[in-house]
Tab-separated table of C-alpha atoms in Angstrom:
chain	number	residue	atom	x	y	z
F	280	UNK	CA	-85.312	6.616	-54.374
F	281	UNK	CA	-81.577	6.714	-56.225
F	282	UNK	CA	-80.308	3.932	-57.057
F	283	UNK	CA	-76.047	2.656	-57.172
F	284	UNK	CA	-76.342	-0.595	-59.399
F	285	UNK	CA	-74.445	-3.377	-61.554
F	286	UNK	CA	-73.878	-2.160	-65.786
F	287	UNK	CA	-76.598	-4.202	-66.856
F	288	UNK	CA	-76.851	-5.267	-70.971
F	289	UNK	CA	-79.592	-3.502	-72.604
F	290	UNK	CA	-81.268	-4.144	-75.589
F	291	UNK	CA	-83.266	-1.021	-77.303
F	292	UNK	CA	-85.291	-2.319	-81.167
F	293	UNK	CA	-85.646	0.919	-82.936
F	294	UNK	CA	-83.270	3.035	-83.958
F	295	UNK	CA	-86.539	6.519	-84.813
F	296	UNK	CA	-85.926	9.356	-82.417
F	297	UNK	CA	-87.315	7.746	-79.727
F	298	UNK	CA	-84.237	4.143	-79.438
F	299	UNK	CA	-81.637	6.259	-80.568
F	300	UNK	CA	-82.367	9.205	-77.599
F	301	UNK	CA	-82.462	6.133	-75.340
F	302	UNK	CA	-79.193	4.424	-76.880
F	303	UNK	CA	-77.067	8.151	-76.704
F	304	UNK	CA	-78.150	8.926	-72.946
F	305	UNK	CA	-77.978	4.821	-71.547
F	306	UNK	CA	-74.246	4.920	-73.389
F	307	UNK	CA	-73.607	8.651	-72.658
F	308	UNK	CA	-73.457	8.059	-68.983
F	309	UNK	CA	-70.626	4.970	-69.477
F	310	UNK	CA	-72.328	2.679	-67.166
F	311	UNK	CA	-74.652	0.224	-70.003
F	312	UNK	CA	-73.817	-2.427	-72.748
F	313	UNK	CA	-76.601	-0.544	-74.986
F	314	UNK	CA	-77.147	-1.614	-77.730
F	315	UNK	CA	-78.808	-0.275	-80.347
F	316	UNK	CA	-80.788	-2.311	-83.113
F	317	UNK	CA	-82.607	-1.650	-86.718
F	318	UNK	CA	-84.216	-3.436	-89.277
F	319	UNK	CA	-83.046	-0.982	-92.111
F	320	UNK	CA	-79.702	-0.431	-93.359
F	321	UNK	CA	-78.575	3.350	-92.416
F	322	UNK	CA	-78.810	6.501	-92.694
F	323	UNK	CA	-82.801	5.594	-94.436
F	324	UNK	CA	-85.435	7.934	-96.138
F	325	UNK	CA	-88.409	8.286	-93.052
F	326	UNK	CA	-92.333	9.406	-93.540
F	327	UNK	CA	-92.828	11.445	-91.719
F	328	UNK	CA	-93.149	16.126	-92.056
F	329	UNK	CA	-90.143	16.145	-90.151
F	330	UNK	CA	-90.975	19.489	-88.241
F	331	UNK	CA	-89.637	20.212	-85.211
F	332	UNK	CA	-91.813	21.613	-82.270
F	333	UNK	CA	-91.457	24.533	-80.165
F	334	UNK	CA	-90.906	22.047	-77.451
F	335	UNK	CA	-89.215	18.856	-79.665
F	336	UNK	CA	-87.211	21.697	-79.399
F	337	UNK	CA	-86.974	22.425	-75.947
F	338	UNK	CA	-86.507	18.252	-75.493
F	339	UNK	CA	-82.926	18.730	-78.706
F	340	UNK	CA	-81.261	21.242	-76.096
F	341	UNK	CA	-81.469	18.876	-73.334
F	342	UNK	CA	-80.213	16.006	-74.693
F	343	UNK	CA	-76.971	18.503	-75.150
F	344	UNK	CA	-77.641	17.691	-79.078
F	345	UNK	CA	-79.167	21.318	-81.197
F	346	UNK	CA	-75.516	22.830	-82.163
F	347	UNK	CA	-74.749	19.826	-83.765
F	348	UNK	CA	-78.390	20.063	-85.768
F	349	UNK	CA	-78.617	23.084	-86.556
F	350	UNK	CA	-76.340	23.192	-89.065
F	351	UNK	CA	-79.596	20.999	-91.119
F	352	UNK	CA	-82.636	22.190	-89.598
F	353	UNK	CA	-84.539	24.809	-92.437
F	354	UNK	CA	-85.250	27.073	-89.662
F	355	UNK	CA	-89.683	27.847	-89.411
F	356	UNK	CA	-90.166	31.889	-87.507
F	357	UNK	CA	-93.887	31.719	-89.448
F	358	UNK	CA	-97.009	29.544	-89.857
F	359	UNK	CA	-99.473	30.527	-92.474
F	360	UNK	CA	-103.177	29.242	-91.099
F	361	UNK	CA	-106.093	28.602	-93.134
F	362	UNK	CA	-109.174	27.387	-91.377
F	363	UNK	CA	-112.529	24.980	-92.124
F	364	UNK	CA	-113.990	29.066	-93.545
F	365	UNK	CA	-111.256	29.037	-95.891
F	366	UNK	CA	-109.697	32.853	-93.957
F	367	UNK	CA	-106.679	31.982	-93.465
F	368	UNK	CA	-102.960	34.547	-92.059
F	369	UNK	CA	-100.056	33.901	-91.361
F	370	UNK	CA	-99.080	33.606	-87.211
F	371	UNK	CA	-96.468	34.298	-85.670
F	372	UNK	CA	-94.471	34.528	-82.436
F	373	UNK	CA	-91.450	34.638	-80.249
F	374	UNK	CA	-90.707	30.773	-80.738
F	375	UNK	CA	-89.193	28.976	-84.149
F	376	UNK	CA	-89.794	26.030	-84.732
F	377	UNK	CA	-87.577	23.582	-87.285
F	378	UNK	CA	-87.256	21.106	-90.288
F	379	UNK	CA	-85.364	18.441	-90.510
F	380	UNK	CA	-85.877	15.781	-92.599
F	381	UNK	CA	-85.954	12.531	-90.587
F	382	UNK	CA	-82.863	10.897	-92.928
F	383	UNK	CA	-80.600	13.324	-90.907
F	384	UNK	CA	-82.457	13.522	-87.839
F	385	UNK	CA	-82.544	9.972	-87.172
F	386	UNK	CA	-79.126	9.177	-88.850
F	387	UNK	CA	-77.777	12.160	-86.384
F	388	UNK	CA	-78.618	11.060	-83.331
F	389	UNK	CA	-78.624	6.548	-83.576
F	390	UNK	CA	-74.586	7.512	-85.153
F	391	UNK	CA	-73.841	9.027	-82.141
F	392	UNK	CA	-74.982	7.257	-79.604
F	393	UNK	CA	-72.148	4.469	-81.041
F	394	UNK	CA	-70.120	7.501	-80.293
F	395	UNK	CA	-71.208	7.461	-77.374
F	396	UNK	CA	-70.507	3.765	-77.121
F	397	UNK	CA	-74.146	1.595	-78.120
F	398	UNK	CA	-73.483	-1.526	-80.228
F	399	UNK	CA	-75.807	-0.010	-83.833
F	400	UNK	CA	-76.391	-2.968	-85.203
F	401	UNK	CA	-78.435	-2.764	-88.058
F	402	UNK	CA	-80.455	-4.673	-90.647
F	403	UNK	CA	-81.486	-6.575	-87.681
F	404	UNK	CA	-85.981	-7.725	-88.046
F	405	UNK	CA	-86.596	-8.648	-85.027
F	406	UNK	CA	-89.437	-11.126	-84.876
F	407	UNK	CA	-89.614	-13.169	-81.338
F	408	UNK	CA	-88.525	-11.886	-78.157
F	409	UNK	CA	-86.085	-13.999	-76.165
F	410	UNK	CA	-88.104	-15.015	-72.087
F	411	UNK	CA	-87.386	-16.952	-70.301
F	412	UNK	CA	-88.921	-20.167	-67.611
F	413	UNK	CA	-90.955	-17.552	-65.483
F	414	UNK	CA	-92.909	-15.542	-69.534
F	415	UNK	CA	-90.199	-12.603	-68.318
F	416	UNK	CA	-88.246	-10.941	-71.280
F	417	UNK	CA	-84.471	-11.493	-72.055
F	418	UNK	CA	-83.707	-10.938	-75.063
F	419	UNK	CA	-84.312	-10.967	-79.077
F	420	UNK	CA	-84.524	-12.542	-81.863
F	421	UNK	CA	-84.109	-11.985	-85.913
F	422	UNK	CA	-84.844	-15.328	-86.781
F	423	UNK	CA	-80.992	-15.427	-87.537
F	424	UNK	CA	-79.371	-13.997	-84.329
F	425	UNK	CA	-80.233	-14.211	-80.913
F	426	UNK	CA	-79.436	-10.509	-78.621
F	427	UNK	CA	-79.807	-11.481	-74.838
F	428	UNK	CA	-80.383	-8.835	-72.405
F	429	UNK	CA	-81.275	-6.772	-68.859
F	430	UNK	CA	-83.957	-4.976	-70.119
F	431	UNK	CA	-85.852	-4.334	-73.686
F	432	UNK	CA	-86.481	-1.254	-74.703
F	433	UNK	CA	-88.898	-1.505	-77.100
F	434	UNK	CA	-89.246	1.754	-80.012
F	435	UNK	CA	-90.398	-0.144	-82.704
F	436	UNK	CA	-93.065	3.063	-83.514
F	437	UNK	CA	-96.565	2.270	-84.556
F	438	UNK	CA	-96.161	-1.366	-86.317
F	439	UNK	CA	-95.204	-2.641	-82.841
F	440	UNK	CA	-95.083	-6.294	-82.961
F	441	UNK	CA	-95.236	-6.780	-79.304
F	442	UNK	CA	-97.202	-4.195	-77.240
F	443	UNK	CA	-98.508	-5.632	-74.068
F	444	UNK	CA	-101.765	-2.553	-74.781
F	445	UNK	CA	-104.882	-5.098	-75.902
F	446	UNK	CA	-106.917	-2.200	-76.388
F	447	UNK	CA	-108.180	-1.367	-80.615
F	448	UNK	CA	-104.880	1.066	-82.081
F	449	UNK	CA	-107.088	4.214	-82.897
F	450	UNK	CA	-104.549	5.491	-85.920
F	451	UNK	CA	-104.855	8.536	-88.483
F	452	UNK	CA	-103.951	7.923	-92.210
F	453	UNK	CA	-101.405	9.951	-93.882
F	454	UNK	CA	-100.162	10.790	-97.517
F	455	UNK	CA	-96.943	12.252	-98.902
F	456	UNK	CA	-94.467	13.694	-101.150
F	457	UNK	CA	-91.853	16.155	-101.698
F	458	UNK	CA	-91.000	18.453	-104.745
F	459	UNK	CA	-89.240	21.172	-105.673
F	460	UNK	CA	-90.577	24.361	-108.406
F	461	UNK	CA	-92.935	25.341	-105.398
F	462	UNK	CA	-93.197	28.490	-104.449
F	463	UNK	CA	-93.711	29.858	-100.416
F	464	UNK	CA	-92.808	32.291	-98.192
F	465	UNK	CA	-89.191	31.521	-96.842
F	466	UNK	CA	-89.591	30.621	-93.443
F	467	UNK	CA	-92.618	29.596	-92.836
F	468	UNK	CA	-95.059	26.511	-93.336
F	469	UNK	CA	-98.793	26.151	-93.660
F	470	UNK	CA	-101.534	24.184	-92.125
F	471	UNK	CA	-104.902	23.792	-93.940
F	472	UNK	CA	-107.759	22.057	-91.671
F	473	UNK	CA	-109.531	21.746	-94.197
F	474	UNK	CA	-113.486	20.592	-93.964
F	475	UNK	CA	-112.738	17.143	-96.423
F	476	UNK	CA	-109.976	15.627	-93.830
F	477	UNK	CA	-111.529	16.964	-90.506
F	478	UNK	CA	-110.150	16.723	-87.828
F	479	UNK	CA	-107.244	16.845	-89.225
F	480	UNK	CA	-105.971	18.836	-91.221
F	481	UNK	CA	-102.688	19.115	-95.218
F	482	UNK	CA	-99.734	20.623	-94.863
F	483	UNK	CA	-95.852	22.720	-96.638
F	484	UNK	CA	-92.981	22.326	-95.289
F	485	UNK	CA	-89.964	23.822	-96.517
F	486	UNK	CA	-86.831	21.496	-95.830
F	487	UNK	CA	-84.577	23.639	-97.595
F	488	UNK	CA	-83.927	27.132	-99.156
F	489	UNK	CA	-85.737	24.784	-102.325
F	490	UNK	CA	-87.334	21.046	-100.690
F	491	UNK	CA	-90.602	21.357	-99.603
F	492	UNK	CA	-93.275	18.267	-98.774
F	493	UNK	CA	-96.256	18.013	-98.610
F	494	UNK	CA	-98.920	15.546	-97.488
F	495	UNK	CA	-101.686	15.403	-95.521
F	496	UNK	CA	-103.573	13.563	-92.253
F	497	UNK	CA	-107.154	12.208	-93.324
F	498	UNK	CA	-109.543	9.434	-91.575
F	499	UNK	CA	-108.314	5.724	-92.829
F	500	UNK	CA	-112.043	4.737	-92.989
F	501	UNK	CA	-112.517	7.108	-95.834
F	502	UNK	CA	-113.295	5.083	-98.659
F	503	UNK	CA	-111.480	7.907	-101.240
F	504	UNK	CA	-108.159	7.157	-103.130
F	505	UNK	CA	-105.313	9.071	-100.690
F	506	UNK	CA	-104.095	10.083	-103.663
F	507	UNK	CA	-107.014	11.740	-104.379
F	508	UNK	CA	-107.787	13.363	-101.054
F	509	UNK	CA	-104.113	14.390	-101.773
F	510	UNK	CA	-104.547	15.796	-104.519
F	511	UNK	CA	-108.158	18.012	-104.454
F	512	UNK	CA	-106.388	19.743	-100.480
F	513	UNK	CA	-103.863	20.712	-102.789
F	514	UNK	CA	-105.153	21.804	-105.504
F	515	UNK	CA	-106.955	24.225	-102.946
F	516	UNK	CA	-104.193	25.523	-100.756
F	517	UNK	CA	-101.840	25.457	-102.940
F	518	UNK	CA	-103.829	26.319	-106.838
F	519	UNK	CA	-102.911	25.268	-110.343
F	520	UNK	CA	-100.020	28.533	-110.128
F	521	UNK	CA	-98.259	27.545	-107.505
F	522	UNK	CA	-98.014	24.485	-108.528
F	523	UNK	CA	-96.758	24.336	-111.963
F	524	UNK	CA	-93.396	24.146	-112.463
F	525	UNK	CA	-93.203	21.577	-109.312
F	526	UNK	CA	-91.155	18.525	-109.872
F	527	UNK	CA	-91.716	15.636	-108.055
F	528	UNK	CA	-88.577	14.543	-106.503
F	529	UNK	CA	-89.723	11.613	-104.185
F	530	UNK	CA	-92.769	10.010	-105.344
F	531	UNK	CA	-95.560	9.637	-102.571
F	532	UNK	CA	-95.362	7.693	-99.792
F	533	UNK	CA	-97.790	7.047	-96.197
F	534	UNK	CA	-97.526	5.809	-92.936
F	535	UNK	CA	-100.292	4.967	-89.977
F	536	UNK	CA	-99.654	7.277	-87.187
F	537	UNK	CA	-100.974	5.177	-83.692
F	538	UNK	CA	-102.667	7.558	-81.037
F	539	UNK	CA	-104.746	6.803	-77.647
F	540	UNK	CA	-106.586	9.106	-74.932
F	541	UNK	CA	-104.895	7.846	-71.773
F	542	UNK	CA	-101.329	6.078	-70.909
F	543	UNK	CA	-102.110	2.434	-71.694
F	544	UNK	CA	-100.495	-0.443	-70.137
F	545	UNK	CA	-96.199	0.712	-71.226
F	546	UNK	CA	-93.714	-2.323	-69.476
F	547	UNK	CA	-93.757	-5.632	-68.635
F	548	UNK	CA	-90.602	-7.528	-67.087
F	549	UNK	CA	-87.961	-6.840	-68.645
F	550	UNK	CA	-89.453	-5.136	-71.413
F	551	UNK	CA	-90.508	-0.867	-71.928
F	552	UNK	CA	-91.709	0.867	-74.998
F	553	UNK	CA	-91.564	4.298	-75.897
F	554	UNK	CA	-92.383	5.989	-78.505
F	555	UNK	CA	-94.728	5.742	-80.831
F	556	UNK	CA	-94.660	1.965	-79.683
F	557	UNK	CA	-96.021	2.917	-76.087
F	558	UNK	CA	-98.258	5.107	-78.445
F	559	UNK	CA	-97.303	8.447	-77.855
F	560	UNK	CA	-98.529	10.418	-80.044
F	561	UNK	CA	-100.738	13.518	-80.637
F	562	UNK	CA	-104.183	13.107	-81.083
F	563	UNK	CA	-105.118	15.923	-83.512
F	564	UNK	CA	-101.687	17.360	-85.240
F	565	UNK	CA	-100.297	13.265	-85.824
F	566	UNK	CA	-96.396	14.995	-84.305
F	567	UNK	CA	-94.908	12.213	-82.268
F	568	UNK	CA	-91.251	13.286	-82.464
F	569	UNK	CA	-90.814	15.420	-78.872
F	570	UNK	CA	-92.795	12.589	-77.082
F	571	UNK	CA	-90.850	9.911	-78.772
F	572	UNK	CA	-88.113	12.082	-77.263
F	573	UNK	CA	-89.866	12.626	-74.029
F	574	UNK	CA	-90.471	9.584	-73.917
F	575	UNK	CA	-86.984	7.520	-73.552
F	576	UNK	CA	-85.867	10.340	-71.365
F	577	UNK	CA	-88.265	9.360	-68.677
F	578	UNK	CA	-87.501	5.780	-68.889
F	579	UNK	CA	-83.518	6.107	-69.372
F	580	UNK	CA	-84.423	8.228	-66.216
F	581	UNK	CA	-86.047	5.536	-64.289
F	582	UNK	CA	-83.473	3.180	-65.726
F	583	UNK	CA	-80.700	4.685	-63.326
F	584	UNK	CA	-83.080	5.454	-60.341
F	585	UNK	CA	-85.203	2.131	-60.205
F	586	UNK	CA	-84.214	-1.268	-59.156
F	587	UNK	CA	-84.861	-2.875	-62.249
F	588	UNK	CA	-87.281	-4.901	-61.378
F	589	UNK	CA	-88.696	-1.680	-59.939
F	590	UNK	CA	-87.618	0.029	-63.519
F	591	UNK	CA	-91.475	-0.944	-65.362
F	592	UNK	CA	-93.756	-0.066	-62.878
F	593	UNK	CA	-91.977	4.047	-63.097
F	594	UNK	CA	-91.627	4.664	-65.876
F	595	UNK	CA	-95.388	3.780	-66.683
F	596	UNK	CA	-96.255	5.745	-62.801
F	597	UNK	CA	-93.850	9.071	-64.547
F	598	UNK	CA	-95.189	9.130	-68.213
F	599	UNK	CA	-98.953	9.039	-67.215
F	600	UNK	CA	-98.172	12.228	-64.731
F	601	UNK	CA	-96.087	13.543	-67.548
F	602	UNK	CA	-98.397	12.782	-70.950
F	603	UNK	CA	-102.123	12.053	-69.250
F	604	UNK	CA	-103.025	15.584	-70.401
F	605	UNK	CA	-100.971	16.165	-72.713
F	606	UNK	CA	-102.897	12.913	-74.588
F	607	UNK	CA	-105.892	14.413	-73.148
F	608	UNK	CA	-105.608	17.536	-74.236
F	609	UNK	CA	-104.675	16.573	-77.959
F	610	UNK	CA	-107.866	14.431	-77.715
F	611	UNK	CA	-109.848	17.117	-76.206
F	612	UNK	CA	-108.736	20.128	-79.039
F	613	UNK	CA	-109.743	17.647	-81.990
F	614	UNK	CA	-112.673	17.426	-80.760
F	615	UNK	CA	-112.618	20.742	-80.596
F	616	UNK	CA	-111.965	20.972	-84.512
F	617	UNK	CA	-115.120	19.364	-86.144
F	618	UNK	CA	-117.627	21.715	-84.255
F	619	UNK	CA	-118.898	24.263	-86.504
F	620	UNK	CA	-117.897	26.468	-83.072
F	621	UNK	CA	-114.089	26.177	-84.480
F	622	UNK	CA	-114.157	26.582	-87.483
F	623	UNK	CA	-116.439	30.149	-86.590
F	624	UNK	CA	-113.543	30.678	-83.587
F	625	UNK	CA	-110.707	30.693	-86.653
F	626	UNK	CA	-112.923	32.878	-88.996
F	627	UNK	CA	-111.691	35.461	-86.235
F	628	UNK	CA	-107.613	35.145	-86.513
F	629	UNK	CA	-107.105	38.773	-87.402
F	630	UNK	CA	-107.859	39.561	-83.494
F	631	UNK	CA	-104.836	39.123	-82.053
F	632	UNK	CA	-105.943	37.085	-78.623
F	633	UNK	CA	-107.903	35.021	-81.365
F	634	UNK	CA	-104.546	34.682	-83.823
F	635	UNK	CA	-102.204	34.563	-80.297
F	636	UNK	CA	-104.774	31.498	-78.477
F	637	UNK	CA	-103.968	29.153	-82.369
F	638	UNK	CA	-100.461	30.076	-82.345
F	639	UNK	CA	-99.838	29.098	-79.112
F	640	UNK	CA	-102.809	25.895	-79.469
F	641	UNK	CA	-100.552	24.513	-82.635
F	642	UNK	CA	-96.753	24.368	-80.795
F	643	UNK	CA	-98.769	23.491	-77.146
F	644	UNK	CA	-101.469	21.103	-77.075
């Protein structure tokens, strides 16, 4: 169904990959008055491993920003994979990945949306939804100013305070830091599926020829000090020799990741939720950038195609079609990683079909 509509006022809360992608697409169409809101002053630091998977790179290309981002990207062509058994192998394939610091990646998208006509309001700390007499969302306030709109898009991440989803949040904890002076193989990242943090993992991702980020995903209910878990994993998989001349250039940072086994409520009259605010992350890897961008693309498409009173319903329906297999598949993979069979399988990475299967799963699951 295609609908010719009058220009709408659309406000978007959160200028990460989800919010900025939606703002860019809607502003670029020239059909709407778009306001992008964010609580921080930009560019800003973002706690994230900053890796863009092959699927994410496809979305970057579809969005038309690959050439703009490529000069800022550190290209990845291989992965040193370590399974629970401790056996390591180098995986490679036709598809590569990028690592771009989120301070740069997010800023490129947000300011590009602004260049295409979106109004970008920084340091707007949304704390209240505006509603009409019928309870429909009609805007947002930070306590100082009110932004009224026909449609509010919430892309305010794991901490979203406005989510209509009543389910308890399922979380992954993370801690990471950034270093220089640590040797690594050029063009390669590392992932360690260590039993200490199973079913999750630790990583070493290069961001430049000199700088890397090292981090772990772990159980938020783990009673140990997160830095102690971090140092245990680093000692086992990076080693004292490689860390001997390490200079910590950015101190430890942590952030929760919220995931779900299926798409939950993501709309109410006058509002949509996208990205991690809609709990769209990979339960195994914690990857959320590609999920965020795709959900924003789906939301923008529905806004263009359907009348306002049908947008939410159609968006949730489209989101379920796109994400149900992916969310359930990631959860199944997470459960598999906990089993002895995963450890046995990863001990066989010298066998080419096993190597190819693991490489494909890490890129696509």
